[in-house]
Amino acid sequence: MSIGAEVAAHLPFLRRYARALTGSQSTGDAFVQATLEAALADEGVADSLRGGRVPLYKAFNKVWSSAYMEVESAESMGSTHEIAAQDQLKRITPVNRQALLLTTVEDFSAEEAAEIMDMSESDVEELVREAVAEIERESATSVLIIEDEPLISMQLEDLVKSLGHEICGTAATRTQAQDVVADKTPGLVLADIQLADGSSGLDAVDDILAIQSVPVIFITAYPERLLTGDRPEPTYLITKPFQEDTVRAAISQALFFGSSRPLD
């Protein structure tokens, strides 16, 4: 397999990481592009990318680490969500956020994250603990679960409640989601994209966002349907089968970055 093909296989997930790290799809993509350009300009870096995800993320980390302060201080531009995310980034240092994202959303081990970030494994673990402690200071909210598999829905309910949040409703179809929202406003939505009656979780979420601005986490067995680059992509996208720690971290992050976002 060529280097290009190997990198292409990991690129949608690197873009997801970059987007979550920066709070902006356009800024995240710019860093990914800069990473690829650096690889093209350096044969040694390009050859290292044959090693899989770790060296690719490590190359990205070098680009990001050399420039993140410029992004932090730049004038806020973009969607309401992106502006809120950029404002909230100041409350958690970039290195803490990197460690958290790498070990949860991107599912790297602490050892792999340490290699990517060029630090010790114990330092990475401490950064993650600090980030989680800061994020968990956010207040509890009401959560809508849009999921057509009963066992998964129950698992998510238990997980959400264990974090101190309440369930405002569950839905297995787009229509059921509309009924829940008509009665109670959620502060967070967890949504699958393929629902029981053939309806779409994407459409159900669009219905909700047409009424109010609310953070959304997609949990799906089909992440490639959302990582195409053809439309604005979700910041929080978790692949089934999921790890509960990944969902916990995504919930904390979504609430953290959505907490200052005003209603449209």
Coordinates of C-alpha atoms in Angstrom, one line a residue:
M1 CA 0.0 0.0 0.0
S2 CA 1.3 3.5 -0.9
I3 CA 2.0 6.1 1.7
G4 CA -0.9 8.1 0.3
A5 CA -3.3 5.3 0.7
E6 CA -2.2 4.6 4.2
V7 CA -2.6 8.2 5.2
A8 CA -6.0 8.5 3.5
A9 CA -7.3 5.7 5.6
H10 CA -6.6 7.6 8.8
L11 CA -7.3 11.1 7.5
P12 CA -11.1 11.3 8.4
F13 CA -10.2 10.5 12.0
L14 CA -7.3 13.0 12.1
R15 CA -9.7 15.6 10.9
R16 CA -12.1 14.7 13.6
Y17 CA -9.3 15.1 16.2
A18 CA -8.2 18.4 14.8
R19 CA -11.7 19.7 14.7
A20 CA -12.4 18.8 18.3
L21 CA -9.0 20.2 19.4
T22 CA -9.5 23.6 17.8
G23 CA -13.3 23.8 18.1
S24 CA -13.4 24.7 14.4
Q25 CA -13.7 22.5 11.3
S26 CA -12.0 25.1 9.1
T27 CA -9.1 25.6 11.5
G28 CA -8.7 21.9 12.2
D29 CA -8.6 21.2 8.5
A30 CA -6.0 23.9 8.0
F31 CA -3.7 22.2 10.5
V32 CA -4.2 18.8 8.9
Q33 CA -3.3 20.3 5.5
A34 CA -0.2 21.9 7.0
T35 CA 0.8 18.5 8.4
L36 CA 0.5 16.9 5.0
E37 CA 2.4 19.7 3.4
A38 CA 5.2 19.2 6.0
A39 CA 5.3 15.5 5.1
L40 CA 5.6 16.3 1.4
A41 CA 8.5 18.6 2.1
D42 CA 10.4 16.2 4.3
E43 CA 11.1 12.7 3.0
G44 CA 11.9 11.4 6.5
V45 CA 8.5 12.6 7.9
A46 CA 6.8 11.1 4.9
D47 CA 8.5 7.7 5.4
S48 CA 7.5 7.7 9.1
L49 CA 3.9 7.8 8.1
R50 CA 4.0 4.2 7.0
G51 CA 3.9 3.3 10.7
G52 CA 0.2 4.0 11.0
R53 CA -1.8 6.4 13.1
V54 CA 0.8 7.2 15.8
P55 CA 3.4 8.8 13.5
L56 CA 0.6 10.6 11.6
Y57 CA -0.8 12.1 14.8
K58 CA 2.8 12.8 16.0
A59 CA 3.5 14.8 12.8
F60 CA 0.3 16.7 13.3
N61 CA 1.2 17.4 16.9
K62 CA 4.5 19.0 15.9
V63 CA 2.6 21.4 13.6
W64 CA -0.1 22.1 16.1
S65 CA 2.3 22.6 19.1
S66 CA 4.3 25.2 17.1
A67 CA 1.2 27.3 16.3
Y68 CA -1.6 26.8 18.7
M69 CA -1.1 30.1 20.6
E70 CA -1.8 32.0 17.4
V71 CA -5.1 30.2 17.1
E72 CA -6.0 30.9 20.7
S73 CA -5.4 34.6 20.3
A74 CA -6.9 34.9 16.8
E75 CA -10.2 36.9 16.3
S76 CA -13.2 34.6 16.7
M77 CA -14.8 33.8 13.4
G78 CA -17.2 31.2 12.2
S79 CA -20.5 29.7 13.4
T80 CA -21.9 30.4 16.8
H81 CA -20.8 26.9 18.0
E82 CA -17.2 27.5 16.8
I83 CA -17.0 30.9 18.5
A84 CA -18.3 29.4 21.8
A85 CA -15.8 26.6 21.5
Q86 CA -12.9 29.0 20.9
D87 CA -13.9 31.1 23.9
Q88 CA -14.1 28.0 26.1
L89 CA -10.7 26.7 25.0
K90 CA -9.0 29.2 27.2
R91 CA -10.3 27.4 30.3
I92 CA -8.3 24.2 29.5
T93 CA -4.8 24.3 28.3
P94 CA -4.1 22.9 24.8
V95 CA -1.9 20.1 26.1
N96 CA -4.5 18.9 28.5
R97 CA -7.1 18.9 25.8
Q98 CA -4.7 17.0 23.5
A99 CA -4.1 14.3 26.1
L100 CA -7.8 13.9 26.8
L101 CA -8.8 13.7 23.1
L102 CA -6.0 11.3 22.2
T103 CA -6.8 8.8 25.0
T104 CA -10.6 9.0 24.7
V105 CA -12.1 10.0 21.4
E106 CA -9.1 8.8 19.4
D107 CA -8.7 5.7 21.6
F108 CA -4.9 5.8 21.9
S109 CA -3.3 4.2 24.9
A110 CA -1.5 6.4 27.3
E111 CA 1.8 5.0 26.0
E112 CA 0.8 5.9 22.4
A113 CA -0.4 9.4 23.4
A114 CA 2.9 9.9 25.2
E115 CA 4.8 9.1 22.0
I116 CA 2.6 11.4 20.0
M117 CA 3.0 14.3 22.4
D118 CA 6.7 13.5 23.1
M119 CA 6.4 13.2 26.9
S120 CA 6.2 10.6 29.5
E121 CA 3.2 8.3 30.0
S122 CA 2.8 9.5 33.6
D123 CA 2.6 13.1 32.4
V124 CA -0.1 12.2 29.9
E125 CA -2.1 10.5 32.6
E126 CA -1.8 13.5 34.8
L127 CA -2.9 15.9 32.0
V128 CA -6.0 13.7 31.4
R129 CA -6.9 13.8 35.1
E130 CA -6.6 17.6 35.2
A131 CA -8.7 18.0 32.1
V132 CA -11.5 15.7 33.3
A133 CA -11.6 17.5 36.7
E134 CA -12.0 20.9 35.0
I135 CA -14.6 19.7 32.6
E136 CA -16.7 17.9 35.2
R137 CA -17.3 21.2 37.0
E138 CA -20.0 21.9 34.4
S139 CA -23.6 21.8 35.7
A140 CA -25.9 18.9 35.1
T141 CA -28.3 19.0 32.1
S142 CA -31.2 17.1 30.5
V143 CA -30.3 14.6 27.9
L144 CA -32.3 13.2 24.9
I145 CA -31.2 9.8 23.6
I146 CA -32.1 8.9 20.0
E147 CA -31.3 5.3 19.7
D148 CA -33.3 2.3 18.2
E149 CA -31.4 -0.5 19.9
P150 CA -33.0 -1.0 23.4
L151 CA -30.0 -2.4 25.1
I152 CA -27.7 0.4 23.9
S153 CA -30.4 3.0 24.8
M154 CA -30.5 1.5 28.4
Q155 CA -26.7 1.5 28.6
L156 CA -26.6 5.2 27.6
E157 CA -29.3 6.0 30.1
D158 CA -27.4 4.4 32.9
L159 CA -24.2 6.2 31.8
V160 CA -25.8 9.6 31.6
K161 CA -27.4 9.2 35.0
S162 CA -24.1 8.2 36.5
L163 CA -22.7 11.5 35.4
G164 CA -25.4 13.4 37.3
H165 CA -27.6 14.3 34.3
E166 CA -31.3 13.5 33.9
I167 CA -33.0 11.9 30.9
C168 CA -35.7 14.1 29.3
G169 CA -36.7 11.2 27.0
T170 CA -35.6 8.4 24.6
A171 CA -36.6 8.0 21.0
A172 CA -36.2 5.2 18.5
T173 CA -37.5 7.2 15.5
R174 CA -37.5 10.7 14.2
T175 CA -41.2 11.1 15.1
Q176 CA -40.6 10.0 18.7
A177 CA -37.8 12.5 19.0
Q178 CA -40.1 15.3 17.8
D179 CA -42.7 14.3 20.4
V180 CA -40.1 14.4 23.2
V181 CA -38.8 17.8 22.2
A182 CA -42.3 19.2 21.9
D183 CA -42.7 18.4 25.6
K184 CA -39.3 19.1 27.1
T185 CA -36.2 20.9 25.9
P186 CA -33.0 18.9 26.1
G187 CA -29.6 20.4 27.0
L188 CA -27.7 17.6 25.1
V189 CA -28.6 15.1 22.4
L190 CA -27.0 11.6 21.9
A191 CA -28.1 10.3 18.5
D192 CA -27.7 7.3 16.3
I193 CA -28.0 8.1 12.5
Q194 CA -29.9 4.9 11.4
L195 CA -33.2 4.5 13.3
A196 CA -35.7 1.7 13.6
D197 CA -38.3 2.7 11.1
G198 CA -35.8 3.7 8.4
S199 CA -35.8 7.3 9.5
S200 CA -32.6 9.3 10.0
G201 CA -31.1 10.5 13.3
L202 CA -29.5 13.3 11.2
D203 CA -33.0 14.5 10.3
A204 CA -34.2 14.2 13.9
V205 CA -31.2 16.3 15.0
D206 CA -31.9 18.9 12.3
D207 CA -35.5 19.2 13.6
I208 CA -34.2 19.9 17.0
L209 CA -31.5 22.4 15.8
A210 CA -34.1 24.3 13.8
I211 CA -35.8 25.1 17.1
Q212 CA -32.8 25.6 19.4
S213 CA -29.0 25.4 19.6
V214 CA -28.0 22.3 21.6
P215 CA -24.8 20.2 21.6
V216 CA -25.1 16.9 19.8
I217 CA -23.0 13.7 20.0
F218 CA -23.5 11.1 17.2
I219 CA -23.0 7.5 18.2
T220 CA -23.0 5.3 15.2
A221 CA -21.7 2.2 13.5
Y222 CA -21.4 4.2 10.3
P223 CA -19.1 7.1 11.0
E224 CA -18.0 7.3 7.3
R225 CA -21.4 8.6 6.5
L226 CA -20.6 11.8 8.5
L227 CA -16.9 12.1 7.7
T228 CA -17.2 12.8 4.0
G229 CA -16.2 16.5 3.9
D230 CA -19.4 17.2 1.8
R231 CA -21.2 19.0 4.6
P232 CA -20.4 20.5 8.0
E233 CA -19.2 17.6 10.1
P234 CA -20.1 16.9 13.8
T235 CA -17.4 17.7 16.3
Y236 CA -18.5 14.8 18.5
L237 CA -18.7 11.5 16.6
I238 CA -18.3 8.1 18.4
T239 CA -18.1 4.8 16.6
K240 CA -20.0 1.7 17.7
P241 CA -19.2 -0.5 19.5
F242 CA -18.2 2.3 21.9
Q243 CA -16.3 2.4 25.2
E244 CA -18.2 4.0 28.1
D245 CA -15.2 6.2 29.0
T246 CA -15.2 7.6 25.4
V247 CA -18.9 8.6 25.7
R248 CA -18.3 10.1 29.2
A249 CA -15.5 12.2 27.8
A250 CA -17.5 13.3 24.8
I251 CA -20.5 14.3 27.0
S252 CA -18.2 16.4 29.3
Q253 CA -16.6 18.1 26.3
A254 CA -19.8 18.7 24.4
L255 CA -21.3 20.4 27.5
F256 CA -18.1 22.3 28.2
F257 CA -18.0 23.7 24.7
G258 CA -21.7 24.2 24.4
S259 CA -22.3 25.8 27.8
S260 CA -21.8 29.4 26.6
R261 CA -23.6 29.0 23.2
P262 CA -26.7 31.2 23.0
L263 CA -29.9 30.0 21.4
D264 CA -30.3 30.9 17.8

